[in-house]
mmCIF file of C-alpha atoms in Angstrom:
data_model
loop_
_atom_site.group_PDB
_atom_site.id
_atom_site.type_symbol
_atom_site.label_atom_id
_atom_site.label_comp_id
_atom_site.label_asym_id
_atom_site.label_seq_id
_atom_site.Cartn_x
_atom_site.Cartn_y
_atom_site.Cartn_z
ATOM 1 C CA MET A 98 9.474 -28.070 12.557
ATOM 2 C CA ALA A 99 7.359 -28.837 9.518
ATOM 3 C CA GLN A 100 5.626 -25.896 7.821
ATOM 4 C CA LEU A 101 2.100 -27.310 7.439
ATOM 5 C CA GLY A 102 0.433 -24.230 6.002
ATOM 6 C CA LYS A 103 1.460 -21.389 3.748
ATOM 7 C CA LYS A 104 3.270 -18.286 4.941
ATOM 8 C CA GLY A 105 1.002 -15.255 4.909
ATOM 9 C CA VAL A 106 2.541 -11.942 3.858
ATOM 10 C CA LEU A 107 0.831 -8.697 4.908
ATOM 11 C CA LEU A 108 2.080 -5.669 2.973
ATOM 12 C CA PHE A 109 0.968 -2.495 4.735
ATOM 13 C CA ASN A 110 0.782 1.151 3.830
ATOM 14 C CA LEU A 111 -0.688 4.074 5.738
ATOM 15 C CA GLY A 112 -3.928 4.436 3.822
ATOM 16 C CA THR A 113 -5.890 6.673 1.518
ATOM 17 C CA PRO A 114 -9.478 7.937 1.229
ATOM 18 C CA ASP A 115 -11.806 5.625 -0.659
ATOM 19 C CA ALA A 116 -12.759 8.516 -2.955
ATOM 20 C CA PRO A 117 -11.652 12.134 -3.542
ATOM 21 C CA THR A 118 -14.771 13.498 -1.836
ATOM 22 C CA ARG A 119 -15.127 15.543 1.313
ATOM 23 C CA GLY A 120 -17.027 12.776 3.096
ATOM 24 C CA ALA A 121 -14.468 10.095 2.259
ATOM 25 C CA VAL A 122 -11.562 12.364 3.196
ATOM 26 C CA TYR A 123 -13.292 13.261 6.471
ATOM 27 C CA ARG A 124 -13.634 9.569 7.367
ATOM 28 C CA TYR A 125 -10.001 8.937 6.488
ATOM 29 C CA LEU A 126 -8.688 11.926 8.456
ATOM 30 C CA LYS A 127 -10.801 11.048 11.473
ATOM 31 C CA GLU A 128 -9.598 7.441 11.615
ATOM 32 C CA PHE A 129 -5.987 8.449 10.929
ATOM 33 C CA LEU A 130 -5.704 11.334 13.378
ATOM 34 C CA LEU A 131 -7.620 9.659 16.211
ATOM 35 C CA ASP A 132 -4.882 7.029 16.402
ATOM 36 C CA ARG A 133 -3.139 7.703 19.721
ATOM 37 C CA ARG A 134 0.213 6.988 18.089
ATOM 38 C CA VAL A 135 -0.368 9.721 15.480
ATOM 39 C CA ILE A 136 -1.676 12.481 17.744
ATOM 40 C CA ASP A 137 -0.408 11.424 21.141
ATOM 41 C CA TYR A 138 -2.667 13.666 23.215
ATOM 42 C CA PRO A 139 -4.978 12.237 25.892
ATOM 43 C CA TRP A 140 -8.256 10.783 24.594
ATOM 44 C CA ILE A 141 -10.569 13.740 25.317
ATOM 45 C CA PRO A 142 -8.428 16.582 23.868
ATOM 46 C CA ARG A 143 -7.456 14.374 20.916
ATOM 47 C CA ASN A 144 -11.097 13.736 20.053
ATOM 48 C CA LEU A 145 -12.066 17.385 20.530
ATOM 49 C CA LEU A 146 -9.192 18.485 18.308
ATOM 50 C CA VAL A 147 -9.768 15.947 15.529
ATOM 51 C CA ARG A 148 -13.567 15.748 15.483
ATOM 52 C CA GLY A 149 -14.191 19.389 16.265
ATOM 53 C CA LEU A 150 -11.423 21.146 14.376
ATOM 54 C CA ILE A 151 -8.964 19.311 12.139
ATOM 55 C CA ALA A 152 -11.179 16.833 10.271
ATOM 56 C CA PRO A 153 -14.068 19.281 9.602
ATOM 57 C CA LEU A 154 -11.759 22.109 8.521
ATOM 58 C CA ARG A 155 -9.204 20.126 6.513
ATOM 59 C CA SER A 156 -11.483 17.641 4.767
ATOM 60 C CA GLY A 157 -12.755 20.105 2.166
ATOM 61 C CA LYS A 158 -9.330 21.457 1.248
ATOM 62 C CA SER A 159 -7.776 18.006 1.270
ATOM 63 C CA ALA A 160 -10.551 16.642 -0.947
ATOM 64 C CA LYS A 161 -9.633 19.197 -3.612
ATOM 65 C CA LEU A 162 -6.009 18.064 -3.434
ATOM 66 C CA TYR A 163 -7.021 14.425 -3.730
ATOM 67 C CA GLN A 164 -9.081 15.331 -6.786
ATOM 68 C CA GLN A 165 -5.885 16.637 -8.394
ATOM 69 C CA LEU A 166 -4.060 13.470 -7.356
ATOM 70 C CA TRP A 167 -6.721 10.942 -8.401
ATOM 71 C CA THR A 168 -6.199 8.970 -11.606
ATOM 72 C CA GLU A 169 -8.315 6.582 -13.643
ATOM 73 C CA ASN A 170 -6.838 3.890 -11.391
ATOM 74 C CA GLY A 171 -7.873 5.732 -8.230
ATOM 75 C CA SER A 172 -5.422 6.681 -5.512
ATOM 76 C CA PRO A 173 -1.790 6.192 -6.646
ATOM 77 C CA LEU A 174 -0.805 4.933 -3.191
ATOM 78 C CA LYS A 175 -3.372 2.141 -3.297
ATOM 79 C CA TYR A 176 -2.854 1.388 -6.986
ATOM 80 C CA TYR A 177 0.918 0.984 -6.616
ATOM 81 C CA GLY A 178 0.313 -1.092 -3.496
ATOM 82 C CA GLU A 179 -1.921 -3.458 -5.446
ATOM 83 C CA LEU A 180 0.681 -3.789 -8.205
ATOM 84 C CA LEU A 181 3.387 -4.433 -5.622
ATOM 85 C CA ALA A 182 1.325 -7.102 -3.863
ATOM 86 C CA ALA A 183 0.557 -8.836 -7.153
ATOM 87 C CA GLY A 184 4.213 -8.688 -8.185
ATOM 88 C CA VAL A 185 5.476 -10.046 -4.864
ATOM 89 C CA GLN A 186 2.945 -12.878 -5.031
ATOM 90 C CA GLU A 187 4.157 -13.700 -8.530
ATOM 91 C CA GLY A 188 7.767 -13.721 -7.342
ATOM 92 C CA LEU A 189 7.048 -16.118 -4.487
ATOM 93 C CA ASP A 190 6.138 -19.783 -4.635
ATOM 94 C CA LYS A 191 2.321 -19.807 -4.616
ATOM 95 C CA GLU A 192 2.404 -23.165 -2.871
ATOM 96 C CA GLU A 193 4.374 -21.628 -0.005
ATOM 97 C CA TYR A 194 3.234 -17.978 0.253
ATOM 98 C CA VAL A 195 0.023 -15.957 0.047
ATOM 99 C CA VAL A 196 0.215 -12.146 -0.132
ATOM 100 C CA GLU A 197 -2.348 -9.575 1.026
ATOM 101 C CA LEU A 198 -2.276 -5.766 0.869
ATOM 102 C CA ALA A 199 -3.736 -3.784 3.754
ATOM 103 C CA MET A 200 -3.984 -0.147 4.823
ATOM 104 C CA ARG A 201 -3.691 0.995 8.417
ATOM 105 C CA TYR A 202 -6.595 3.353 7.794
ATOM 106 C CA GLN A 203 -9.587 2.726 5.512
ATOM 107 C CA SER A 204 -9.528 -0.056 2.936
ATOM 108 C CA PRO A 205 -8.428 -2.720 2.412
ATOM 109 C CA SER A 206 -8.465 -2.973 6.199
ATOM 110 C CA ILE A 207 -6.027 -4.870 8.381
ATOM 111 C CA GLU A 208 -8.883 -6.924 9.784
ATOM 112 C CA SER A 209 -10.094 -8.063 6.361
ATOM 113 C CA ALA A 210 -6.552 -8.941 5.251
ATOM 114 C CA LEU A 211 -5.872 -10.911 8.436
ATOM 115 C CA ASP A 212 -9.181 -12.759 8.135
ATOM 116 C CA SER A 213 -8.341 -13.674 4.551
ATOM 117 C CA LEU A 214 -5.006 -15.161 5.613
ATOM 118 C CA LEU A 215 -6.425 -17.016 8.602
ATOM 119 C CA LYS A 216 -9.194 -18.530 6.480
ATOM 120 C CA GLN A 217 -6.437 -19.962 4.305
ATOM 121 C CA GLN A 218 -4.969 -21.549 7.446
ATOM 122 C CA VAL A 219 -1.532 -19.998 7.183
ATOM 123 C CA SER A 220 1.088 -21.262 9.622
ATOM 124 C CA GLU A 221 2.937 -17.966 9.767
ATOM 125 C CA ILE A 222 2.299 -14.279 9.113
ATOM 126 C CA ILE A 223 5.022 -11.874 7.987
ATOM 127 C CA VAL A 224 4.074 -8.249 8.665
ATOM 128 C CA PHE A 225 5.879 -6.030 6.149
ATOM 129 C CA PRO A 226 5.216 -2.265 6.486
ATOM 130 C CA LEU A 227 5.845 -0.176 3.386
ATOM 131 C CA PHE A 228 7.775 2.392 5.414
ATOM 132 C CA PRO A 229 11.568 2.078 5.099
ATOM 133 C CA GLN A 230 12.119 4.019 8.343
ATOM 134 C CA TYR A 231 10.521 2.980 11.636
ATOM 135 C CA ALA A 232 8.250 5.392 13.495
ATOM 136 C CA GLY A 233 5.824 4.641 16.277
ATOM 137 C CA ALA A 234 3.141 6.572 14.376
ATOM 138 C CA THR A 235 3.453 4.366 11.290
ATOM 139 C CA THR A 236 5.100 0.960 11.676
ATOM 140 C CA GLY A 237 4.505 0.938 15.431
ATOM 141 C CA SER A 238 0.804 1.642 14.909
ATOM 142 C CA ILE A 239 0.524 -1.167 12.355
ATOM 143 C CA HIS A 240 2.259 -3.660 14.630
ATOM 144 C CA GLU A 241 0.028 -2.675 17.543
ATOM 145 C CA GLU A 242 -3.162 -3.028 15.484
ATOM 146 C CA VAL A 243 -2.121 -6.425 14.121
ATOM 147 C CA MET A 244 -1.474 -7.655 17.665
ATOM 148 C CA ARG A 245 -4.768 -6.182 18.918
ATOM 149 C CA LEU A 246 -6.749 -8.001 16.246
ATOM 150 C CA LEU A 247 -4.868 -11.280 16.606
ATOM 151 C CA ALA A 248 -5.379 -11.156 20.380
ATOM 152 C CA LYS A 249 -9.096 -11.740 19.733
ATOM 153 C CA LYS A 250 -8.360 -15.053 18.027
ATOM 154 C CA GLU A 251 -8.221 -18.336 19.920
ATOM 155 C CA THR A 252 -5.438 -19.584 17.664
ATOM 156 C CA ILE A 253 -2.579 -17.278 16.731
ATOM 157 C CA PRO A 254 -0.007 -18.422 14.144
ATOM 158 C CA ASN A 255 3.660 -17.515 14.247
ATOM 159 C CA VAL A 256 4.064 -13.792 13.576
ATOM 160 C CA LYS A 257 7.185 -12.083 12.256
ATOM 161 C CA MET A 258 7.257 -8.293 12.121
ATOM 162 C CA VAL A 259 9.644 -6.324 9.944
ATOM 163 C CA ASN A 260 10.789 -3.178 11.750
ATOM 164 C CA SER A 261 12.583 -1.209 9.045
ATOM 165 C CA TYR A 262 14.893 -1.417 6.040
ATOM 166 C CA PHE A 263 16.170 2.156 5.840
ATOM 167 C CA ASP A 264 19.529 1.163 4.308
ATOM 168 C CA GLU A 265 18.426 -1.798 2.185
ATOM 169 C CA PRO A 266 20.982 -1.764 -0.685
ATOM 170 C CA ALA A 267 18.475 -2.617 -3.426
ATOM 171 C CA MET A 268 16.158 0.208 -2.362
ATOM 172 C CA ILE A 269 19.047 2.673 -2.124
ATOM 173 C CA ASN A 270 20.243 1.724 -5.605
ATOM 174 C CA ILE A 271 16.792 2.254 -7.152
ATOM 175 C CA PHE A 272 16.436 5.719 -5.619
ATOM 176 C CA ALA A 273 19.938 6.559 -6.864
ATOM 177 C CA ASP A 274 19.168 5.256 -10.354
ATOM 178 C CA ASN A 275 15.945 7.290 -10.438
ATOM 179 C CA ALA A 276 17.999 10.377 -9.636
ATOM 180 C CA ARG A 277 20.426 9.613 -12.447
ATOM 181 C CA GLN A 278 17.581 10.337 -14.887
ATOM 182 C CA PHE A 279 18.320 13.970 -14.057
ATOM 183 C CA ASP A 280 21.437 15.979 -14.758
ATOM 184 C CA LEU A 281 22.618 16.231 -11.160
ATOM 185 C CA SER A 282 25.234 18.824 -12.013
ATOM 186 C CA SER A 283 22.508 21.224 -13.174
ATOM 187 C CA TYR A 284 21.001 21.569 -9.678
ATOM 188 C CA ASP A 285 22.136 24.107 -7.135
ATOM 189 C CA TYR A 286 21.109 21.923 -4.206
ATOM 190 C CA ILE A 287 19.660 18.479 -3.415
ATOM 191 C CA MET A 288 17.169 17.863 -0.616
ATOM 192 C CA PHE A 289 16.100 14.581 0.958
ATOM 193 C CA SER A 290 12.656 15.435 2.292
ATOM 194 C CA PHE A 291 11.042 12.993 4.739
ATOM 195 C CA HIS A 292 7.622 13.107 6.342
ATOM 196 C CA GLY A 293 7.850 15.008 9.605
ATOM 197 C CA LEU A 294 7.291 13.821 13.169
ATOM 198 C CA PRO A 295 6.801 15.910 16.340
ATOM 199 C CA GLN A 296 9.967 16.268 18.374
ATOM 200 C CA ARG A 297 8.094 15.060 21.456
ATOM 201 C CA GLN A 298 7.510 11.725 19.696
ATOM 202 C CA LEU A 299 11.192 11.467 18.846
ATOM 203 C CA ARG A 300 12.019 12.044 22.518
ATOM 204 C CA LYS A 301 9.416 9.538 23.712
ATOM 205 C CA ALA A 302 11.119 6.848 21.641
ATOM 206 C CA ASP A 303 14.500 7.626 23.237
ATOM 207 C CA ASP A 304 15.419 5.695 26.387
ATOM 208 C CA CYS A 305 19.063 6.817 26.442
ATOM 209 C CA ASN A 306 18.827 10.623 26.812
ATOM 210 C CA HIS A 307 20.363 10.942 23.354
ATOM 211 C CA CYS A 308 17.680 12.420 21.082
ATOM 212 C CA LEU A 309 18.026 16.178 20.523
ATOM 213 C CA VAL A 310 20.493 16.288 23.424
ATOM 214 C CA THR A 311 23.674 14.780 22.038
ATOM 215 C CA GLU A 312 25.384 16.901 19.387
ATOM 216 C CA ASN A 313 24.737 15.563 15.891
ATOM 217 C CA CYS A 314 22.585 12.839 17.472
ATOM 218 C CA CYS A 315 21.477 11.560 14.051
ATOM 219 C CA GLY A 316 24.962 11.555 12.579
ATOM 220 C CA SER A 317 25.242 7.780 12.772
ATOM 221 C CA ILE A 318 23.168 4.733 13.645
ATOM 222 C CA SER A 319 24.133 2.933 16.849
ATOM 223 C CA ARG A 320 22.631 0.769 19.564
ATOM 224 C CA ILE A 321 21.143 3.755 21.384
ATOM 225 C CA ASN A 322 19.352 5.336 18.408
ATOM 226 C CA GLN A 323 18.762 2.290 16.199
ATOM 227 C CA PHE A 324 14.958 2.767 16.308
ATOM 228 C CA CYS A 325 14.973 6.572 16.010
ATOM 229 C CA TYR A 326 12.964 7.734 13.005
ATOM 230 C CA SER A 327 15.126 10.795 12.395
ATOM 231 C CA ALA A 328 18.374 8.829 12.694
ATOM 232 C CA GLN A 329 17.084 6.255 10.214
ATOM 233 C CA CYS A 330 16.050 9.043 7.798
ATOM 234 C CA HIS A 331 19.536 10.544 7.962
ATOM 235 C CA ALA A 332 21.012 7.099 7.381
ATOM 236 C CA THR A 333 18.881 6.667 4.253
ATOM 237 C CA THR A 334 20.075 10.057 3.019
ATOM 238 C CA ARG A 335 23.725 9.188 3.609
ATOM 239 C CA ALA A 336 23.354 5.865 1.799
ATOM 240 C CA ILE A 337 21.809 7.446 -1.320
ATOM 241 C CA ALA A 338 24.257 10.358 -1.279
ATOM 242 C CA THR A 339 27.192 7.936 -1.024
ATOM 243 C CA GLU A 340 25.845 5.888 -3.929
ATOM 244 C CA LEU A 341 25.622 9.076 -6.031
ATOM 245 C CA GLY A 342 29.003 10.401 -4.914
ATOM 246 C CA LEU A 343 27.556 13.577 -3.420
ATOM 247 C CA THR A 344 29.595 15.731 -1.076
ATOM 248 C CA GLU A 345 28.113 16.957 2.216
ATOM 249 C CA ASP A 346 27.791 20.540 0.981
ATOM 250 C CA GLN A 347 25.547 19.425 -1.896
ATOM 251 C CA TYR A 348 22.600 18.105 0.095
ATOM 252 C CA THR A 349 20.703 17.975 3.381
ATOM 253 C CA THR A 350 17.985 15.979 5.125
ATOM 254 C CA THR A 351 14.729 17.871 5.709
ATOM 255 C CA PHE A 352 11.224 17.156 7.021
ATOM 256 C CA GLN A 353 7.849 18.129 5.571
ATOM 257 C CA SER A 354 4.106 17.923 6.356
ATOM 258 C CA ARG A 355 4.164 19.300 9.896
ATOM 259 C CA LEU A 356 0.857 19.950 11.617
ATOM 260 C CA GLY A 357 0.098 22.336 14.481
ATOM 261 C CA PRO A 358 2.255 24.749 16.505
ATOM 262 C CA ASP A 359 4.528 22.201 18.209
ATOM 263 C CA ALA A 360 8.152 21.763 17.137
ATOM 264 C CA TRP A 361 8.672 18.938 14.656
ATOM 265 C CA ALA A 362 11.784 17.215 13.326
ATOM 266 C CA GLN A 363 14.032 19.821 11.706
ATOM 267 C CA PRO A 364 15.146 21.381 9.468
ATOM 268 C CA TYR A 365 11.809 21.949 7.760
ATOM 269 C CA THR A 366 11.738 21.449 3.998
ATOM 270 C CA SER A 367 10.059 24.821 3.439
ATOM 271 C CA ALA A 368 12.687 26.603 5.557
ATOM 272 C CA VAL A 369 15.581 25.049 3.619
ATOM 273 C CA LEU A 370 13.892 25.984 0.330
ATOM 274 C CA GLU A 371 13.720 29.580 1.518
ATOM 275 C CA GLU A 372 17.327 29.494 2.716
ATOM 276 C CA GLN A 373 18.537 28.194 -0.643
ATOM 277 C CA ALA A 374 16.472 30.764 -2.544
ATOM 278 C CA LYS A 375 18.097 33.540 -0.504
ATOM 279 C CA LYS A 376 21.490 32.127 -1.480
ATOM 280 C CA GLY A 377 20.500 32.432 -5.122
ATOM 281 C CA ALA A 378 19.640 28.811 -5.867
ATOM 282 C CA LYS A 379 17.446 28.409 -8.940
ATOM 283 C CA ARG A 380 17.117 24.644 -9.322
ATOM 284 C CA ILE A 381 16.472 22.149 -6.526
ATOM 285 C CA LEU A 382 16.226 18.356 -6.779
ATOM 286 C CA VAL A 383 14.140 16.645 -4.083
ATOM 287 C CA PHE A 384 14.053 13.019 -2.957
ATOM 288 C CA SER A 385 11.230 11.728 -0.768
ATOM 289 C CA PRO A 386 12.587 8.408 0.548
ATOM 290 C CA ALA A 387 10.033 7.958 3.343
ATOM 291 C CA PHE A 388 7.500 6.993 0.678
ATOM 292 C CA VAL A 389 7.862 3.891 -1.486
ATOM 293 C CA ALA A 390 4.988 5.089 -3.712
ATOM 294 C CA ASP A 391 4.262 8.556 -4.999
ATOM 295 C CA CYS A 392 1.263 10.047 -3.239
ATOM 296 C CA LEU A 393 -0.236 13.319 -1.990
ATOM 297 C CA GLU A 394 2.920 14.188 -0.044
ATOM 298 C CA THR A 395 5.152 13.826 -3.097
ATOM 299 C CA ILE A 396 3.096 14.614 -6.194
ATOM 300 C CA ILE A 397 1.131 17.505 -4.695
ATOM 301 C CA GLU A 398 3.141 18.788 -1.732
ATOM 302 C CA ILE A 399 6.586 18.669 -3.332
ATOM 303 C CA SER A 400 5.952 18.925 -7.072
ATOM 304 C CA ASP A 401 3.162 21.519 -6.862
ATOM 305 C CA GLU A 402 3.164 23.347 -3.532
ATOM 306 C CA TYR A 403 6.920 23.576 -3.003
ATOM 307 C CA GLN A 404 7.368 24.487 -6.664
ATOM 308 C CA GLU A 405 4.961 27.383 -6.205
ATOM 309 C CA GLU A 406 6.653 28.497 -2.967
ATOM 310 C CA PHE A 407 10.105 28.328 -4.546
ATOM 311 C CA GLU A 408 9.023 30.449 -7.502
ATOM 312 C CA GLU A 409 7.609 33.067 -5.139
ATOM 313 C CA MET A 410 11.005 33.145 -3.401
ATOM 314 C CA GLY A 411 12.803 33.770 -6.687
ATOM 315 C CA GLY A 412 13.684 30.179 -7.563
ATOM 316 C CA GLU A 413 12.847 28.476 -10.838
ATOM 317 C CA LYS A 414 12.470 24.712 -10.585
ATOM 318 C CA VAL A 415 11.827 22.023 -7.967
ATOM 319 C CA ASP A 416 12.150 18.541 -9.473
ATOM 320 C CA LEU A 417 10.973 15.413 -7.677
ATOM 321 C CA VAL A 418 12.915 12.160 -7.949
ATOM 322 C CA PRO A 419 10.251 9.492 -8.638
ATOM 323 C CA SER A 420 9.550 7.016 -5.877
ATOM 324 C CA LEU A 421 9.818 3.234 -6.197
ATOM 325 C CA ASN A 422 6.186 2.738 -7.289
ATOM 326 C CA ASP A 423 5.831 -0.412 -9.439
ATOM 327 C CA ASP A 424 9.481 -0.613 -10.516
ATOM 328 C CA PRO A 425 10.244 -4.305 -11.176
ATOM 329 C CA ARG A 426 13.469 -3.936 -9.182
ATOM 330 C CA TRP A 427 11.484 -2.722 -6.159
ATOM 331 C CA ILE A 428 9.061 -5.624 -6.458
ATOM 332 C CA ALA A 429 12.044 -7.989 -6.599
ATOM 333 C CA ALA A 430 13.622 -6.257 -3.578
ATOM 334 C CA VAL A 431 10.487 -6.646 -1.460
ATOM 335 C CA THR A 432 10.199 -10.259 -2.539
ATOM 336 C CA GLU A 433 13.748 -10.953 -1.352
ATOM 337 C CA MET A 434 13.202 -9.112 1.949
ATOM 338 C CA VAL A 435 10.074 -11.192 2.560
ATOM 339 C CA LYS A 436 12.061 -14.374 1.939
ATOM 340 C CA ARG A 437 14.738 -13.217 4.399
ATOM 341 C CA ALA A 438 12.072 -12.458 6.994
#
């Protein structure tokens, strides 16, 4: 069938406050945490929790952290996203593709990005989340919102949705090369720290009675756990570790950024840091392969907060392996994945 219009490419990330102020952070937290896929409580308790407790209490503290993170270019997450979108557009035939960046929460919004593509009369839309590993709270939420907005339109073009690319060779190689900037032999332990997810959400995504039931359930990717966030995180870890020639006793997969009293994906990054400190470890190297751009969770949480915690435990240094950011190889990798999609 003839392709009459261009192919629209929507690059998505989670989002960021529009400014490092309490008001902007409050608006971001409220929109983010009221998403039923993020906090999967019923509507009334979710609203009471977010509007009455979390957003009011966390917005001030979080604003101070964003002030530390903010640069002359604004939020790093958004800035690197803009550079990536521009680079991917440059790498694609402008007569065949048009690229837009959108955030699931705040700006640029999904609705504005979709409207921009539809006004250009694209024949097809490729939805490309900037999350290597699939989770219902991230990629799933983006896919749902895109479908909700398109459902309002009388005419809907072809839509292709990328689920994940947790073991994409080009991405794995860049993370490994970034780690080679460090003297790996000088570290006592290496951690692959991914953003956490409540265990109940992992179980909800499991239709095969496998998650957290089968021994070493994330030890390999198969038909029954192919969409499991934790299993995909472990697969990313194994791919990078294999590329670097690491042995299993040199590293582990951990999870950070948990919220609330419920059990989240384990082991927790902070708990493994403490365990290693008790064993006498002084130097830890940390990857954060759930994020394709350095952001609050990497620059502040790992480089600053975990560094401070580790020192208090008797350790000396926590080094962060840089993310993919605006690396030309990453831009080229996304461009090729878009073409394959």
